[in-house]
XYZ file of C-alpha atoms in Angstrom:
724
model
C -7.177 -146.804 -196.101
C -4.807 -149.478 -194.675
C -1.880 -150.416 -196.810
C -1.932 -153.925 -198.449
C 1.306 -155.096 -196.770
C -0.010 -154.397 -193.331
C -3.263 -156.216 -193.994
C -1.456 -159.302 -195.198
C 0.749 -159.325 -192.129
C -2.219 -158.897 -189.886
C -4.020 -161.788 -191.550
C -1.056 -164.092 -191.193
C -0.805 -163.209 -187.483
C -4.478 -164.007 -186.910
C -4.279 -167.304 -188.692
C -1.342 -168.341 -186.563
C -3.194 -167.531 -183.335
C -6.242 -169.399 -184.531
C -4.158 -172.441 -185.221
C -2.703 -172.311 -181.731
C -6.133 -172.025 -180.182
C -7.377 -175.009 -182.131
C -4.453 -177.078 -180.884
C -5.199 -176.054 -177.289
C -8.831 -176.971 -177.720
C -7.931 -180.383 -179.024
C -5.665 -180.944 -175.996
C -8.410 -180.027 -173.616
C -10.885 -182.373 -175.267
C -8.427 -185.188 -175.033
C -7.898 -184.559 -171.311
C -11.619 -184.388 -170.659
C -12.100 -187.755 -172.200
C -9.360 -189.208 -170.008
C -10.950 -187.609 -166.901
C -14.314 -189.126 -167.731
C -12.714 -192.513 -167.988
C -10.999 -192.089 -164.580
C -14.248 -190.932 -162.994
C -16.102 -193.911 -164.223
C -13.371 -196.159 -162.821
C -13.523 -194.466 -159.376
C -17.289 -194.711 -159.241
C -17.026 -198.358 -159.955
C -14.482 -198.841 -157.163
C -16.579 -196.885 -154.626
C -19.670 -198.815 -155.490
C -17.768 -202.012 -154.918
C -16.429 -200.699 -151.524
C -19.879 -199.644 -150.388
C -21.235 -203.028 -151.202
C -18.510 -204.748 -149.237
C -18.909 -202.309 -146.266
C -22.599 -203.038 -146.045
C -21.834 -206.720 -146.004
C -19.317 -206.134 -143.152
C -21.790 -204.018 -141.139
C -24.425 -206.633 -141.432
C -21.951 -209.092 -139.982
C -20.588 -206.822 -137.099
C -23.801 -205.290 -135.619
C -25.089 -208.545 -134.072
C -21.671 -209.083 -132.499
C -21.623 -205.512 -131.135
C -25.060 -205.888 -129.590
C -24.067 -209.128 -127.963
C -20.904 -207.523 -126.560
C -22.898 -204.549 -125.168
C -25.265 -206.896 -123.426
C -22.330 -208.734 -121.934
C -20.821 -205.429 -120.673
C -24.148 -204.412 -119.109
C -24.343 -207.744 -117.400
C -20.793 -207.239 -116.125
C -21.645 -203.797 -114.731
C -24.736 -205.158 -113.043
C -22.658 -207.868 -111.472
C -20.103 -205.293 -110.278
C -22.819 -203.057 -108.867
C -24.436 -205.991 -107.175
C -21.142 -207.039 -105.659
C -20.492 -203.427 -104.551
C -23.924 -203.169 -102.966
C -23.385 -206.483 -101.305
C -20.064 -205.264 -99.943
C -21.723 -202.043 -98.765
C -24.559 -203.905 -97.098
C -22.175 -206.382 -95.538
C -20.114 -203.431 -94.218
C -23.156 -202.292 -92.213
C -23.108 -205.637 -90.465
C -19.421 -205.069 -89.635
C -19.742 -201.395 -88.526
C -20.330 -202.244 -84.888
C -17.228 -204.420 -84.805
C -15.047 -202.077 -86.866
C -15.859 -198.981 -84.742
C -15.951 -200.682 -81.367
C -12.375 -199.826 -80.386
C -12.537 -196.168 -81.366
C -15.940 -195.691 -79.726
C -14.718 -197.284 -76.510
C -11.537 -195.212 -76.421
C -13.467 -191.963 -76.965
C -12.843 -188.852 -79.043
C -10.041 -187.358 -76.967
C -7.185 -186.372 -79.240
C -8.818 -187.670 -82.453
C -12.120 -185.912 -82.804
C -12.250 -186.014 -86.631
C -11.642 -189.774 -86.731
C -14.212 -190.308 -84.002
C -16.857 -188.265 -85.815
C -16.157 -190.284 -88.985
C -16.891 -193.474 -87.031
C -20.076 -191.967 -85.654
C -21.108 -191.098 -89.213
C -20.622 -194.742 -90.250
C -22.693 -195.951 -87.336
C -25.413 -193.445 -88.134
C -25.600 -194.656 -91.755
C -25.851 -198.253 -90.543
C -28.726 -197.279 -88.261
C -30.513 -195.608 -91.152
C -29.962 -198.670 -93.399
C -31.338 -201.174 -90.935
C -34.275 -198.911 -90.089
C -35.184 -198.674 -93.771
C -34.439 -202.211 -94.859
C -34.473 -204.518 -91.880
C -36.085 -202.904 -88.831
C -36.402 -206.249 -87.061
C -32.721 -207.060 -87.430
C -30.735 -207.585 -84.188
C -27.952 -205.628 -85.849
C -30.169 -202.507 -85.658
C -30.258 -202.629 -81.879
C -26.504 -203.174 -81.812
C -25.645 -200.163 -83.968
C -28.223 -198.045 -82.136
C -26.535 -198.874 -78.859
C -23.170 -198.056 -80.400
C -24.531 -194.731 -81.672
C -25.888 -193.816 -78.234
C -22.566 -194.762 -76.705
C -20.790 -192.528 -79.190
C -23.157 -189.644 -78.466
C -22.620 -190.044 -74.727
C -18.870 -190.021 -75.300
C -19.161 -186.797 -77.287
C -21.259 -185.225 -74.536
C -18.703 -186.387 -71.997
C -15.912 -184.938 -74.133
C -17.855 -181.664 -74.372
C -18.206 -181.561 -70.603
C -14.600 -182.649 -70.084
C -13.112 -180.002 -72.378
C -15.178 -177.268 -70.751
C -14.328 -178.492 -67.256
C -10.591 -178.914 -67.901
C -9.986 -175.678 -69.743
C -12.540 -173.336 -68.147
C -10.686 -171.344 -65.519
C -11.671 -168.256 -63.515
C -10.410 -165.049 -65.100
C -7.441 -163.724 -63.046
C -8.337 -160.591 -61.018
C -5.518 -158.572 -62.585
C -6.836 -159.336 -66.066
C -10.341 -158.326 -64.975
C -9.022 -155.044 -63.573
C -7.211 -154.386 -66.838
C -10.408 -155.119 -68.761
C -12.574 -152.773 -66.691
C -9.854 -150.193 -66.135
C -9.368 -146.967 -68.047
C -5.957 -145.553 -68.844
C -6.488 -141.812 -68.795
C -2.964 -141.132 -70.112
C -3.586 -142.875 -73.431
C -5.708 -141.302 -76.128
C -6.134 -144.621 -77.915
C -7.089 -147.298 -75.438
C -6.378 -150.942 -76.091
C -9.299 -153.169 -75.338
C -8.338 -156.163 -73.253
C -9.638 -159.431 -74.690
C -10.625 -162.112 -72.218
C -9.700 -165.543 -73.623
C -11.703 -168.149 -71.756
C -10.593 -171.213 -73.767
C -7.559 -172.081 -75.932
C -8.314 -171.701 -79.633
C -7.812 -175.404 -80.470
C -10.069 -176.473 -77.608
C -12.678 -173.905 -78.617
C -12.759 -175.263 -82.158
C -13.253 -178.820 -80.870
C -16.088 -177.654 -78.624
C -17.718 -175.808 -81.511
C -17.514 -178.953 -83.697
C -18.972 -181.159 -80.940
C -21.699 -178.608 -80.265
C -22.600 -178.485 -83.935
C -22.819 -182.296 -84.104
C -24.924 -182.508 -80.937
C -27.300 -179.865 -82.277
C -27.724 -181.679 -85.599
C -27.722 -185.313 -84.475
C -27.933 -185.376 -80.689
C -31.599 -184.432 -80.605
C -31.410 -183.062 -77.027
C -30.322 -179.903 -75.247
C -28.511 -181.464 -72.328
C -25.160 -180.154 -73.509
C -26.520 -176.584 -73.319
C -27.385 -177.148 -69.674
C -23.904 -178.525 -69.115
C -22.433 -175.476 -70.830
C -24.264 -172.861 -68.762
C -23.641 -174.740 -65.505
C -19.870 -174.915 -66.061
C -19.516 -171.378 -67.436
C -21.846 -169.996 -64.760
C -19.648 -171.506 -62.084
C -16.535 -169.973 -63.653
C -18.212 -166.562 -63.942
C -19.145 -166.658 -60.277
C -15.651 -167.841 -59.302
C -14.072 -165.021 -61.328
C -16.093 -162.411 -59.441
C -15.402 -164.048 -56.083
C -11.706 -164.172 -56.966
C -11.795 -160.439 -57.633
C -13.344 -159.871 -54.209
C -10.655 -161.954 -52.541
C -7.980 -160.080 -54.480
C -9.289 -156.806 -53.096
C -9.333 -158.110 -49.562
C -5.708 -159.224 -49.805
C -4.334 -156.251 -51.744
C -6.212 -153.752 -49.588
C -4.911 -155.342 -46.437
C -1.328 -155.055 -47.702
C -1.334 -151.708 -49.526
C -4.561 -149.918 -48.715
C -4.888 -148.823 -52.362
C -8.060 -149.716 -54.165
C -8.728 -149.296 -57.847
C -12.108 -148.439 -59.254
C -13.257 -148.432 -62.862
C -15.966 -145.877 -62.647
C -16.167 -144.201 -59.267
C -13.900 -141.189 -59.200
C -13.615 -138.443 -56.638
C -14.720 -135.078 -57.935
C -12.242 -133.049 -55.956
C -9.386 -131.512 -57.907
C -7.143 -130.563 -54.989
C -5.362 -133.908 -54.834
C -1.572 -134.087 -54.488
C 0.220 -133.872 -57.813
C 1.657 -137.244 -58.662
C 1.554 -139.602 -61.584
C -1.941 -140.899 -62.015
C -2.359 -144.645 -61.633
C -3.506 -146.719 -64.542
C -6.955 -147.019 -63.012
C -8.701 -144.191 -61.133
C -8.276 -144.415 -57.377
C -11.313 -144.499 -55.154
C -11.320 -145.110 -51.408
C -14.963 -145.127 -50.292
C -14.456 -144.810 -46.496
C -17.410 -142.478 -46.194
C -18.152 -143.204 -42.550
C -14.544 -142.926 -41.479
C -14.131 -139.867 -43.701
C -16.815 -138.053 -41.716
C -15.221 -139.146 -38.452
C -11.820 -137.935 -39.613
C -13.345 -134.612 -40.565
C -14.774 -134.361 -37.061
C -11.333 -135.032 -35.668
C -9.813 -132.410 -37.949
C -12.531 -130.018 -36.892
C -11.396 -130.438 -33.327
C -7.826 -129.558 -34.323
C -8.377 -126.871 -36.972
C -10.830 -124.052 -37.217
C -12.362 -121.301 -39.230
C -9.258 -119.178 -39.924
C -8.270 -121.045 -43.093
C -5.733 -123.499 -41.674
C -5.646 -126.961 -43.136
C -8.462 -129.093 -41.913
C -11.636 -130.867 -42.844
C -13.693 -127.680 -42.920
C -10.910 -125.082 -42.625
C -11.937 -124.170 -39.088
C -10.046 -122.394 -36.326
C -9.360 -123.936 -32.924
C -12.390 -123.809 -30.686
C -11.018 -122.092 -27.662
C -12.434 -122.039 -24.199
C -12.386 -124.075 -21.010
C -15.350 -126.265 -21.883
C -14.030 -126.671 -25.399
C -10.846 -128.280 -24.088
C -12.919 -130.895 -22.287
C -15.048 -131.495 -25.394
C -11.989 -131.868 -27.598
C -10.465 -134.341 -25.158
C -13.709 -136.289 -25.042
C -14.054 -136.214 -28.828
C -10.448 -137.286 -29.373
C -10.840 -140.095 -26.860
C -13.993 -141.247 -28.613
C -12.351 -141.102 -32.011
C -9.272 -142.903 -30.744
C -11.468 -145.605 -29.319
C -13.369 -145.782 -32.589
C -10.252 -145.986 -34.705
C -8.645 -148.414 -32.314
C -11.428 -150.840 -31.562
C -13.552 -150.436 -34.667
C -11.086 -149.400 -37.353
C -10.837 -152.958 -38.539
C -14.594 -153.110 -38.966
C -14.573 -149.860 -40.946
C -11.737 -151.120 -43.135
C -13.713 -154.260 -43.906
C -16.736 -152.141 -44.810
C -14.612 -149.923 -47.078
C -13.161 -152.943 -48.847
C -16.565 -154.544 -49.264
C -18.057 -151.394 -50.794
C -15.178 -150.805 -53.172
C -15.029 -154.490 -54.023
C -18.765 -154.488 -54.768
C -18.389 -151.524 -57.115
C -15.620 -153.335 -58.971
C -17.619 -156.548 -59.107
C -20.543 -154.766 -60.757
C -18.262 -153.510 -63.540
C -16.532 -156.886 -63.705
C -19.872 -158.655 -64.074
C -20.821 -156.508 -67.065
C -17.465 -157.049 -68.767
C -17.388 -160.786 -68.028
C -21.010 -161.244 -69.087
C -20.291 -159.530 -72.407
C -17.300 -161.806 -72.890
C -19.340 -164.879 -71.973
C -21.999 -163.968 -74.519
C -19.371 -163.598 -77.232
C -18.060 -167.078 -76.365
C -21.550 -168.545 -76.118
C -22.558 -167.197 -79.532
C -19.851 -169.356 -81.140
C -20.924 -172.544 -79.371
C -24.679 -172.432 -78.773
C -27.241 -172.301 -81.631
C -28.618 -168.832 -82.237
C -32.210 -169.624 -81.216
C -30.974 -170.960 -77.849
C -28.371 -168.275 -77.079
C -30.525 -165.812 -75.089
C -32.080 -168.506 -72.909
C -28.718 -170.168 -72.212
C -27.103 -166.806 -71.484
C -29.936 -165.953 -69.094
C -29.331 -169.177 -67.179
C -25.553 -168.712 -67.279
C -25.508 -165.317 -65.545
C -28.172 -166.054 -62.937
C -25.916 -167.286 -60.133
C -23.400 -164.440 -60.351
C -26.140 -161.848 -60.830
C -28.179 -163.191 -57.912
C -25.116 -163.103 -55.657
C -24.411 -159.492 -56.616
C -28.020 -158.471 -56.066
C -28.068 -160.302 -52.722
C -24.933 -158.501 -51.653
C -26.510 -155.211 -52.700
C -29.633 -156.072 -50.709
C -27.446 -156.818 -47.683
C -25.817 -153.407 -47.997
C -29.252 -151.795 -48.165
C -30.410 -153.870 -45.197
C -27.376 -152.829 -43.150
C -28.059 -149.189 -44.011
C -31.695 -149.565 -42.954
C -30.681 -151.038 -39.607
C -28.236 -148.178 -39.098
C -31.004 -145.687 -39.890
C -33.215 -147.335 -37.283
C -30.372 -146.691 -34.816
C -30.328 -143.071 -36.046
C -26.863 -143.606 -37.518
C -27.529 -141.586 -40.640
C -23.890 -141.447 -41.717
C -24.252 -145.113 -42.689
C -26.438 -144.104 -45.626
C -23.366 -142.485 -47.170
C -22.121 -145.976 -47.988
C -25.009 -146.324 -50.437
C -24.157 -143.217 -52.445
C -20.996 -144.419 -54.264
C -22.662 -147.749 -55.003
C -25.866 -146.153 -56.249
C -23.955 -143.691 -58.407
C -21.942 -146.509 -59.959
C -25.022 -148.667 -60.513
C -26.683 -145.818 -62.407
C -23.561 -145.189 -64.453
C -23.344 -148.894 -65.283
C -27.062 -149.386 -66.002
C -26.907 -148.593 -69.772
C -24.198 -151.241 -70.264
C -26.163 -153.553 -67.988
C -29.316 -153.159 -70.070
C -27.419 -153.686 -73.324
C -25.707 -156.805 -71.992
C -28.946 -158.325 -70.658
C -30.948 -157.520 -73.777
C -33.051 -160.508 -74.743
C -32.993 -162.125 -71.289
C -36.107 -162.719 -69.193
C -37.912 -159.697 -67.755
C -37.195 -160.924 -64.227
C -33.483 -160.885 -65.009
C -33.509 -157.410 -66.540
C -35.512 -156.014 -63.596
C -33.061 -157.082 -60.899
C -30.748 -154.096 -61.210
C -33.562 -151.498 -61.436
C -35.139 -153.107 -58.375
C -31.892 -152.771 -56.423
C -31.485 -149.162 -57.577
C -35.042 -148.384 -56.477
C -34.412 -150.021 -53.101
C -31.273 -147.954 -52.579
C -33.039 -144.775 -53.655
C -35.912 -145.460 -51.284
C -33.571 -146.207 -48.379
C -31.398 -143.180 -49.121
C -34.339 -140.819 -49.480
C -35.808 -142.092 -46.221
C -32.473 -141.605 -44.457
C -32.143 -138.066 -45.790
C -35.650 -137.185 -44.649
C -35.184 -138.757 -41.239
C -31.838 -136.992 -40.870
C -33.537 -133.661 -41.541
C -36.207 -134.511 -38.959
C -33.593 -135.635 -36.434
C -31.873 -132.255 -36.750
C -35.143 -130.528 -35.983
C -36.073 -132.817 -33.093
C -32.688 -133.205 -31.384
C -33.519 -132.907 -27.655
C -32.506 -129.859 -25.608
C -30.517 -131.393 -22.767
C -28.456 -129.235 -20.457
C -25.683 -131.799 -20.018
C -25.248 -131.925 -23.777
C -24.826 -128.165 -24.136
C -21.310 -126.658 -24.328
C -20.748 -124.633 -21.163
C -18.526 -122.181 -23.007
C -21.075 -121.492 -25.753
C -18.944 -122.969 -28.514
C -20.227 -124.770 -31.618
C -22.671 -127.526 -30.761
C -21.907 -131.063 -31.858
C -25.242 -131.168 -33.685
C -24.121 -128.264 -35.876
C -20.769 -129.787 -36.780
C -22.322 -133.187 -37.472
C -25.046 -131.678 -39.649
C -22.568 -129.633 -41.695
C -20.221 -132.595 -42.077
C -23.084 -134.762 -43.266
C -24.128 -132.163 -45.827
C -20.527 -131.820 -47.009
C -20.484 -135.535 -47.764
C -23.370 -134.995 -50.179
C -21.212 -132.709 -52.316
C -19.459 -135.712 -53.844
C -22.836 -137.209 -54.792
C -24.960 -134.238 -55.780
C -26.650 -135.839 -58.777
C -27.147 -139.121 -56.961
C -28.656 -137.498 -53.869
C -30.791 -135.139 -55.948
C -32.118 -137.911 -58.161
C -32.682 -140.024 -55.054
C -34.906 -137.339 -53.566
C -36.585 -136.703 -56.910
C -37.444 -140.358 -57.462
C -39.252 -140.547 -54.135
C -40.953 -137.230 -53.518
C -41.315 -135.842 -57.060
C -40.751 -132.382 -55.690
C -43.994 -132.278 -53.675
C -42.272 -132.251 -50.300
C -40.250 -129.197 -51.244
C -42.883 -127.375 -53.326
C -40.657 -127.270 -56.389
C -42.573 -126.835 -59.662
C -41.854 -129.623 -62.104
C -40.953 -129.034 -65.713
C -43.188 -131.311 -67.850
C -40.070 -132.438 -69.659
C -38.676 -133.634 -66.348
C -41.604 -135.745 -65.169
C -41.191 -139.482 -65.540
C -41.523 -142.649 -63.520
C -37.813 -143.230 -63.799
C -35.326 -141.303 -61.686
C -32.853 -141.274 -64.545
C -35.210 -139.059 -66.556
C -34.895 -136.162 -64.148
C -32.626 -133.453 -65.423
C -29.504 -132.742 -63.423
C -30.730 -129.174 -62.945
C -33.941 -130.306 -61.296
C -32.028 -132.733 -59.078
C -29.668 -129.925 -58.106
C -32.587 -127.666 -57.198
C -34.190 -130.406 -55.159
C -30.961 -131.127 -53.275
C -30.496 -127.398 -52.693
C -33.971 -127.197 -51.192
C -33.241 -130.214 -49.016
C -30.057 -128.612 -47.673
C -31.994 -125.415 -46.976
C -34.528 -127.506 -45.081
C -31.769 -129.106 -42.969
C -30.232 -125.686 -42.263
C -33.652 -124.321 -41.353
C -34.295 -127.216 -38.981
C -30.840 -126.721 -37.502
C -31.500 -123.027 -36.921
C -34.802 -123.762 -35.173
C -33.158 -126.377 -32.972
C -30.273 -124.065 -32.090
C -32.738 -121.352 -31.059
C -34.469 -123.873 -28.843
C -31.196 -125.077 -27.362
C -29.999 -121.543 -26.669
C -32.870 -121.130 -24.213
C -31.198 -123.697 -21.962
C -28.668 -121.023 -20.978
C -29.788 -118.811 -18.122
C -27.387 -116.086 -19.215
C -28.787 -114.332 -22.272
C -25.308 -113.172 -23.284
C -23.982 -116.743 -23.284
C -27.022 -117.766 -25.306
C -26.118 -115.048 -27.815
C -22.487 -116.238 -27.964
C -23.713 -119.796 -28.523
C -25.962 -118.779 -31.415
C -23.264 -116.492 -32.809
C -20.698 -119.303 -32.835
C -23.049 -121.754 -34.492
C -24.310 -119.301 -37.102
C -20.756 -118.227 -37.867
C -19.607 -121.844 -38.112
C -22.432 -122.640 -40.537
C -21.684 -119.586 -42.687
C -17.937 -120.200 -42.829
C -18.469 -123.876 -43.589
C -20.831 -123.003 -46.411
C -18.428 -120.420 -47.817
C -15.374 -122.671 -47.701
C -17.091 -125.495 -49.549
C -19.359 -125.875 -52.552
C -22.381 -125.865 -50.243
C -22.824 -122.110 -50.593
C -23.213 -122.408 -54.376
C -25.593 -125.335 -53.967
C -27.763 -123.537 -51.398
C -27.774 -120.401 -53.566
C -29.595 -122.327 -56.289
C -32.846 -121.883 -54.343
C -31.853 -119.291 -51.710
C -29.860 -116.392 -53.107
C -29.833 -114.529 -49.775
C -28.457 -117.310 -47.583
C -25.144 -115.522 -46.986
C -26.676 -112.166 -46.070
C -29.249 -113.914 -43.868
C -26.581 -115.588 -41.754
C -24.536 -112.391 -41.543
C -27.621 -110.594 -40.258
C -28.237 -113.328 -37.680
C -24.605 -113.111 -36.549
C -24.821 -109.333 -36.171
C -28.035 -109.642 -34.175
C -26.386 -111.995 -31.695
C -23.385 -109.673 -31.363
C -25.770 -106.861 -30.458
C -27.525 -109.081 -27.902
C -24.159 -109.932 -26.381
C -23.105 -106.274 -26.240
C -26.189 -105.449 -24.190
C -24.719 -107.598 -21.411
C -22.201 -104.771 -20.827
C -24.895 -102.176 -20.226
C -24.972 -103.069 -16.530
C -21.281 -102.129 -16.410
C -21.297 -99.018 -18.569
C -24.433 -97.622 -16.924
C -22.281 -96.872 -13.868
C -20.173 -94.584 -16.040
C -23.094 -92.309 -16.991
C -24.334 -89.141 -15.180
C -27.813 -90.494 -14.736
C -29.285 -89.689 -11.280
C -26.155 -87.674 -10.440
C -26.361 -83.964 -9.360
C -24.175 -81.317 -10.946
C -20.912 -80.703 -9.082
C -19.110 -77.373 -8.867
C -15.323 -77.529 -8.737
C -13.998 -76.652 -5.285
C -17.384 -77.169 -3.657
C -17.466 -79.431 -0.637
C -19.501 -82.547 -1.331
C -22.185 -83.817 0.902
C -21.967 -87.326 2.304
C -24.788 -88.464 0.074
C -23.011 -87.139 -3.002
C -19.725 -88.705 -2.043
C -21.480 -92.022 -1.518
C -23.142 -91.810 -4.947
C -19.744 -91.341 -6.600
C -18.280 -94.213 -4.586
C -21.200 -96.425 -5.670
C -20.502 -95.509 -9.285
C -16.849 -96.593 -9.029
C -17.671 -99.687 -6.995
C -20.490 -100.735 -9.347
C -18.221 -100.388 -12.369
C -15.338 -102.232 -10.726
C -17.492 -105.093 -9.495
C -19.407 -105.377 -12.772
C -16.209 -105.345 -14.825
C -14.569 -107.990 -12.675
C -17.659 -110.203 -12.703
C -18.178 -110.004 -16.448
C -14.518 -110.578 -17.244
C -14.375 -113.525 -14.878
C -17.475 -115.130 -16.419
C -16.825 -114.323 -20.070
C -13.196 -115.302 -19.905
C -14.389 -118.928 -19.862
C -16.599 -118.477 -22.891
C -15.367 -119.404 -26.362
C -15.484 -117.767 -29.769
C -13.580 -120.167 -32.060
C -13.322 -117.785 -35.014
C -10.318 -115.539 -34.370
C -11.612 -112.831 -36.691
C -14.957 -112.677 -34.917
C -13.321 -112.892 -31.509
C -11.034 -109.950 -32.258
C -13.906 -107.952 -33.724
C -16.119 -108.409 -30.650
C -13.246 -107.636 -28.264
C -12.242 -104.515 -30.172
C -15.802 -103.199 -30.385
C -16.423 -103.778 -26.687
C -13.034 -102.406 -25.703
C -13.692 -99.199 -27.613
C -17.117 -98.631 -26.061
C -16.072 -99.365 -22.478
C -12.698 -97.630 -22.714
C -14.112 -94.386 -24.091
C -16.906 -94.317 -21.500
C -14.434 -95.089 -18.692
C -12.011 -92.378 -19.777
C -14.816 -89.814 -19.884
C -15.978 -90.988 -16.457
C -12.511 -90.628 -14.919
C -12.097 -87.197 -16.466
C -15.368 -85.982 -14.915
C -14.356 -86.983 -11.390
C -10.607 -86.385 -11.638
C -10.705 -83.077 -9.683
C -13.444 -84.041 -7.268
C -12.429 -85.258 -3.809
C -14.937 -87.874 -2.775
C -12.785 -90.181 -0.636
C -9.680 -90.287 1.517
C -8.675 -93.605 -0.188
C -8.945 -92.959 -3.940
C -6.934 -96.094 -4.796
C -9.746 -98.173 -3.261
C -12.201 -96.965 -5.886
C -9.927 -95.990 -8.733
C -8.667 -99.582 -9.088
C -8.139 -99.742 -12.871
C -6.528 -97.460 -15.355
C -8.052 -97.292 -18.864
C -5.221 -99.496 -20.152
C -6.020 -102.085 -17.484
C -9.650 -102.134 -18.520
C -8.655 -102.622 -22.140
C -6.315 -105.482 -21.193
C -9.057 -107.177 -19.207
C -11.456 -106.994 -22.156
C -8.704 -108.233 -24.464
C -8.469 -111.400 -22.359
C -12.140 -112.270 -22.816
C -12.890 -115.688 -24.367
C -9.423 -116.968 -23.454
C -8.979 -119.375 -20.542
C -5.217 -119.418 -20.984
C -4.888 -115.625 -20.416
């Protein structure tokens, strides 16, 4: 139970708090009453303000609407005045632009095009609003004048700044620097950049507003002329530089031989075509060097013998006359061929560059047609020149000058190498344009194949004329010419093989075709098939040559000389094949060619050796009785012995006298034949002398015993040597 004191205290405390709360409540009520009074006053004020604002709005809105109408009227007036000014400006366009249009766009193309735009808008306005207005005709005339000025500016810029590409720059563009792994591509800049941009702008305007394609015709005519002049300039450069230095540069035609002098390679591969003169020089070297490995065109030894000396003199005189009187003509031909090869490569490079330029100026849907027209003149000139080369070769073939066909080979090889780039460059042009190069290639292949076939036939049908036969039995001119011609084909094996393949398809040579190799295009033939076909062709020429040599050998009345003649020619053919790549080429289809010629050579040596039988038969005991030492000989027996000695002496002297004037150019073969014959005759003669050494058959033994064995050997050693 709570104590009484605590309860009283607690009660007093509660009463005090209650009193305080009552006072607070009274204060709050008082404040609420004041707030209600203030609220009522504010509501009264706001109601009064709203009333006044509504009165003001009712007064302002009519004024605002009237002002808005006035502003709209002002804007309409301004727009009307602006339109009037704009319309009036169309009537002043002709006058305002007259000076600029008359002066032309040169030097201020942007300003000029802005004037043209004004004139064009005026034309459109009058056409839409007043087509019968005289001002329409005036601005139309001004527009046409402006368009003509732009076309003239287009032509003028192209004419002034289009220049032929310098020959040196062309050579750099088509050249290949073999010493550099990373090659810099030479860019051909036909027009200055600022001029090019102006031309592009004019072209774009003419395409959009000019409504004609005349400027495209102007473009291809001017650029076509420059393309043709660039190629002609390259030709002239070659004529001048070749005349002064004799060094010609070629982009694609390279000699296959590796045995060139060691010196720093030029920036562009060197090629000197000179195929006709090359064969003539080889003939000259053949007359000076022979088959013993000395330096020379075919590594041949001197052709010795009396008649050989006359033939060498005649050949040298002929060559001197050729190089003296006709060397200039040959040089011109060499330059023309090499120049043509360069021009083909130059055409491809320049045409590619022209297309790149054209694609920036001419609209895309007109580019192929314009490009086709642009290249026609230069392409036609190149094809015409190629046709002239083919025509010249055909005329030479009609004269049986088959070496002239060799001029076609480097050109044909280069044309085939260039054809992929050619086709890519001419992609999209007319079919007649794209077919020009294949047509020329076909023409060259046909001419070349015909020349090769006729050459093979000419070898077979070369007439057997006594005056044309070497009196000393040395190598016939037909043999040397045939081998030299075949050696020229080594540099163009694929070209010659494909040439034959494209024409005869293997039927002439009975070569089975691989189905993968059959095609109407020569380029589809595999190199292996072409090599086999060329090998068979060379075998055919060698076969025809062998038949002709056999026929020619019958001209000689002396069978031994005939054998020497065939021996020399067979040996020359074999050594020439061995010392060149011909032997490997022939072996593709005839593995036994080497052994066959060695067998033929041995056969002729045996035929020649039989010519000595009429001498050595006097050294035998045939038809001779047996003699007893110390027995007196009968007259008949003594005479038989005398006849033996006399027959040997006379036969030896006659043969040595005749055969001394014969020739065996190959020193190795000459020594072999001498040694073999010396051994046979010397041994038989020694045995003969020994048999009759102790037999007295004459009072004058020196009359019959004229030669010692050493003398006989010396006489045989001097065979085939007019200087001995």
